[in-house]
Amino acid sequence: MSAIVSEPGRGRRFDTPDATPSTGPWQRRSRAICEMKGVGMLLHAFVPASRANGPGLRAVVYFQGCSLHCEKCWNPATHKFRGVEVPVHEVVQRFEEASRFGSLEGATFSGGEPMQQGEALLELMRTFRRTAPAVSLGMFTGYTESELACGRFVTRLSATVEQKCELWRAVRRRLDFAVMGRYDQTQPSIAPLRTSKNQRLVLFSSRYQEGDFETQLVEISIEESGKSVLTGFPVLGVPA
């Protein structure tokens, strides 16, 4: 899981964007798809452009909520399931707005634990695949592939084991890559995107090869408001 640190405003409630909605055809179509479903999600943060979370320039969606509570997790502020529920179409709108300022190769889902809001995750992925099929999709999850395949994971909305298995199959079909497994501070790793040696980088499509994933990076950006945002993989000498 890549780190996300935002100062000031850490631990705030999460409000919907105040930007004027775009009226472009891409945004109108994606919004219509999501509004029909009425799907919402707890969102911790949205990073519009990062090179530390997968190949190329990517937007990063940080889900709010994770019950795994890995010891020394880099993102403890993302653990509680709290905050304002954000409609999926507004997250899609943020991606569309971000893509105007640079060519985004894809989106990476992090957290928190994306699979614990699997219904919202799947709707995001479906919308991207319908409206921007060239976009690549990646995910950080604390679950192993076998846990997900067997439905051994928690979901925010009640679901049977069979429903969770089907949910994972639907997510899997739309993924290009995922980093899978709990963070284990006793097994530090410097492999691309992996913070501990037990984690696996799994390629679900032919789009990427192992060599496409670069050395761990850390990024610090300062927004117009003066707020600083750190994302990526903090190393010795860089505050986490």
Coordinates of C-alpha atoms in Angstrom, one line a residue:
M1 CA 0.0 0.0 0.0
S2 CA 1.4 3.4 -0.9
A3 CA 1.4 6.1 1.7
I4 CA -0.9 9.1 1.6
V5 CA -0.3 12.0 4.1
S6 CA -2.1 15.2 3.8
E7 CA -1.4 18.3 5.9
P8 CA -3.4 20.2 7.1
G9 CA -6.7 18.5 7.3
R10 CA -5.7 15.1 8.4
G11 CA -8.7 13.1 9.8
R12 CA -11.3 15.5 8.4
R13 CA -14.7 14.6 7.2
F14 CA -14.8 14.1 3.5
D15 CA -16.9 16.5 1.5
T16 CA -17.9 16.3 -2.2
P17 CA -15.9 18.4 -4.6
D18 CA -16.9 22.1 -4.9
A19 CA -15.6 22.5 -8.5
T20 CA -18.0 23.4 -11.1
P21 CA -19.2 20.2 -12.9
S22 CA -17.8 19.6 -16.3
T23 CA -20.3 19.4 -19.1
G24 CA -18.1 17.5 -21.6
P25 CA -19.6 14.4 -23.3
W26 CA -17.2 12.0 -21.4
Q27 CA -18.3 13.4 -18.0
R28 CA -22.0 13.5 -18.9
R29 CA -22.0 9.9 -20.0
S30 CA -20.1 8.6 -17.1
R31 CA -22.2 10.5 -14.6
A32 CA -25.4 9.1 -16.2
I33 CA -24.1 5.6 -15.8
C34 CA -23.2 6.0 -12.1
E35 CA -26.4 8.0 -11.2
M36 CA -28.6 5.2 -12.5
K37 CA -26.9 2.9 -10.0
G38 CA -27.0 5.4 -7.1
V39 CA -23.6 4.0 -5.9
G40 CA -21.6 5.9 -3.3
M41 CA -18.2 5.3 -1.5
L42 CA -16.2 6.6 1.5
L43 CA -13.3 8.5 -0.1
H44 CA -10.2 9.3 1.9
A45 CA -8.3 11.2 -0.8
F46 CA -7.9 11.6 -4.6
V47 CA -4.5 12.3 -6.0
P48 CA -4.9 13.6 -9.6
A49 CA -1.4 12.7 -10.9
S50 CA 1.2 10.3 -9.5
R51 CA 4.1 8.3 -10.9
A52 CA 4.7 6.4 -7.7
N53 CA 1.6 4.2 -7.9
G54 CA 2.0 2.2 -11.0
P55 CA 3.2 2.6 -14.6
G56 CA 2.9 6.0 -16.2
L57 CA 1.0 9.0 -14.9
R58 CA -1.9 7.8 -12.8
A59 CA -4.7 9.2 -10.7
V60 CA -4.9 7.5 -7.3
V61 CA -8.2 6.8 -5.4
Y62 CA -7.8 6.2 -1.7
F63 CA -10.7 4.4 -0.2
Q64 CA -11.7 5.2 3.4
G65 CA -12.0 2.1 5.7
C66 CA -10.0 -1.0 6.4
S67 CA -10.5 -3.6 9.1
L68 CA -7.2 -5.4 8.5
H69 CA -5.2 -3.0 10.7
C70 CA -1.7 -4.1 9.6
E71 CA 0.8 -3.2 12.4
K72 CA 2.6 0.0 11.5
C73 CA 0.4 0.6 8.5
W74 CA 1.5 3.7 6.6
N75 CA -2.1 4.9 6.3
P76 CA -3.7 4.6 9.8
A77 CA -6.0 7.5 9.1
T78 CA -7.8 5.4 6.5
H79 CA -8.8 2.6 8.8
K80 CA -12.2 3.8 10.2
F81 CA -15.3 3.6 8.1
R82 CA -16.4 7.2 8.6
G83 CA -16.9 10.3 6.6
V84 CA -19.3 11.7 4.0
E85 CA -20.4 9.2 1.3
V86 CA -19.3 10.5 -2.1
P87 CA -21.2 9.5 -5.3
V88 CA -19.1 7.4 -7.6
H89 CA -19.8 9.8 -10.5
E90 CA -18.0 12.6 -8.6
V91 CA -14.9 10.5 -8.3
V92 CA -15.1 9.8 -12.0
Q93 CA -15.6 13.5 -12.6
R94 CA -12.3 14.2 -10.7
F95 CA -10.5 11.8 -13.0
E96 CA -11.9 13.4 -16.0
E97 CA -10.9 16.9 -14.8
A98 CA -7.4 15.6 -13.9
S99 CA -7.0 14.1 -17.4
R100 CA -7.4 17.6 -18.9
F101 CA -4.0 18.7 -17.5
G102 CA -2.0 15.7 -18.7
S103 CA -2.3 12.3 -20.4
L104 CA -3.3 9.9 -17.6
E105 CA -2.4 6.3 -18.3
G106 CA -4.6 4.9 -15.7
A107 CA -6.1 4.9 -12.2
T108 CA -4.8 3.0 -9.1
F109 CA -7.1 2.1 -6.2
S110 CA -5.6 2.1 -2.7
G111 CA -6.7 2.9 0.8
G112 CA -7.8 1.8 3.2
E113 CA -9.0 -1.4 1.6
P114 CA -10.7 -1.1 -1.8
M115 CA -12.2 -4.6 -1.7
Q116 CA -14.1 -3.8 1.5
Q117 CA -16.0 -1.3 -0.6
G118 CA -16.1 -3.7 -3.5
E119 CA -19.5 -2.6 -4.9
A120 CA -18.3 1.0 -5.3
L121 CA -14.9 -0.2 -6.6
L122 CA -16.6 -2.4 -9.2
E123 CA -18.9 0.5 -10.3
L124 CA -15.9 2.8 -10.7
M125 CA -14.1 0.1 -12.8
R126 CA -17.2 -0.5 -15.0
T127 CA -17.5 3.2 -15.6
F128 CA -13.9 3.6 -16.6
R129 CA -14.0 0.5 -18.9
R130 CA -17.2 1.8 -20.6
T131 CA -16.1 5.4 -21.1
A132 CA -12.3 5.3 -21.3
P133 CA -11.4 1.8 -22.3
A134 CA -7.7 2.7 -22.9
V135 CA -7.3 3.5 -19.2
S136 CA -5.4 0.9 -17.2
L137 CA -6.6 -0.1 -13.8
G138 CA -4.5 -1.2 -10.8
M139 CA -5.1 -1.9 -7.1
F140 CA -3.4 -2.3 -3.7
T141 CA -5.2 -4.8 -1.5
G142 CA -4.2 -6.4 1.8
Y143 CA -5.9 -9.6 0.8
T144 CA -4.2 -12.5 -1.0
E145 CA -5.6 -13.7 -4.3
S146 CA -6.7 -17.0 -2.7
E147 CA -8.6 -15.1 0.1
L148 CA -10.5 -13.0 -2.5
A149 CA -11.2 -16.0 -4.7
C150 CA -12.8 -17.9 -1.7
G151 CA -14.8 -14.9 -0.6
R152 CA -12.8 -14.6 2.7
F153 CA -13.0 -10.8 2.9
V154 CA -15.1 -8.2 4.7
T155 CA -17.5 -6.0 2.7
R156 CA -19.0 -2.7 3.9
L157 CA -22.4 -3.9 2.5
S158 CA -23.7 -7.3 3.7
A159 CA -22.9 -10.1 1.2
T160 CA -22.9 -13.9 1.1
V161 CA -19.7 -15.8 0.4
E162 CA -21.0 -16.6 -3.1
Q163 CA -21.7 -12.9 -3.8
K164 CA -18.3 -11.9 -2.6
C165 CA -16.7 -14.6 -4.8
E166 CA -18.6 -13.2 -7.8
L167 CA -17.7 -9.6 -6.8
W168 CA -14.0 -10.5 -6.9
R169 CA -14.3 -12.3 -10.2
A170 CA -15.9 -9.2 -11.7
V171 CA -13.2 -6.9 -10.3
R172 CA -10.5 -9.3 -11.4
R173 CA -11.7 -9.2 -15.0
R174 CA -11.2 -5.5 -15.1
L175 CA -7.8 -5.2 -13.4
D176 CA -4.5 -4.9 -15.2
F177 CA -2.4 -5.4 -12.1
A178 CA -2.7 -5.6 -8.3
V179 CA -0.3 -5.7 -5.3
M180 CA -1.7 -8.3 -3.0
G181 CA -1.1 -9.3 0.6
R182 CA -0.9 -7.7 4.1
Y183 CA 1.8 -5.2 5.0
D184 CA 4.4 -7.0 7.2
Q185 CA 6.9 -4.6 8.8
T186 CA 9.2 -7.5 9.7
Q187 CA 9.8 -8.2 5.9
P188 CA 10.7 -4.9 4.3
S189 CA 11.0 -4.9 0.6
I190 CA 12.4 -2.5 -2.0
A191 CA 10.7 -4.3 -4.9
P192 CA 8.5 -2.0 -7.1
L193 CA 5.2 -1.2 -5.4
R194 CA 5.7 -3.8 -2.6
T195 CA 6.4 -2.7 0.9
S196 CA 7.0 -6.2 2.3
K197 CA 8.4 -9.4 0.8
N198 CA 5.3 -11.4 1.4
Q199 CA 3.3 -9.2 -1.1
R200 CA 2.9 -10.2 -4.7
L201 CA 2.6 -8.1 -7.8
V202 CA 0.0 -9.9 -9.9
L203 CA -0.5 -9.1 -13.6
F204 CA -4.1 -9.8 -14.7
S205 CA -3.7 -8.6 -18.4
S206 CA -1.1 -8.6 -21.0
R207 CA -0.7 -4.8 -20.9
Y208 CA 2.3 -4.8 -18.6
Q209 CA 5.4 -6.8 -17.8
E210 CA 7.3 -6.8 -14.5
G211 CA 9.9 -4.5 -16.0
D212 CA 7.3 -1.8 -16.5
F213 CA 7.1 -1.2 -12.7
E214 CA 9.7 1.3 -11.5
T215 CA 11.7 1.6 -8.3
Q216 CA 9.7 2.8 -5.3
L217 CA 9.2 6.5 -5.3
V218 CA 7.9 9.1 -2.9
E219 CA 6.2 12.3 -4.1
I220 CA 5.5 15.5 -2.3
S221 CA 3.2 18.1 -3.9
I222 CA 2.0 21.5 -2.7
E223 CA -1.5 22.5 -3.7
E224 CA -2.6 26.1 -4.4
S225 CA -4.2 26.3 -1.0
G226 CA -0.8 25.5 0.6
K227 CA -1.7 22.0 1.6
S228 CA 1.1 19.5 1.1
V229 CA 0.4 15.9 0.1
L230 CA 2.9 13.0 0.3
T231 CA 2.2 9.8 -1.6
G232 CA 4.3 6.8 -2.6
F233 CA 6.8 4.8 -0.6
P234 CA 8.6 6.8 2.1
V235 CA 12.2 5.8 2.5
L236 CA 14.9 6.6 5.2
G237 CA 15.1 10.3 5.8
V238 CA 11.6 11.0 4.4
P239 CA 8.8 11.5 6.9
A240 CA 6.0 8.9 6.8

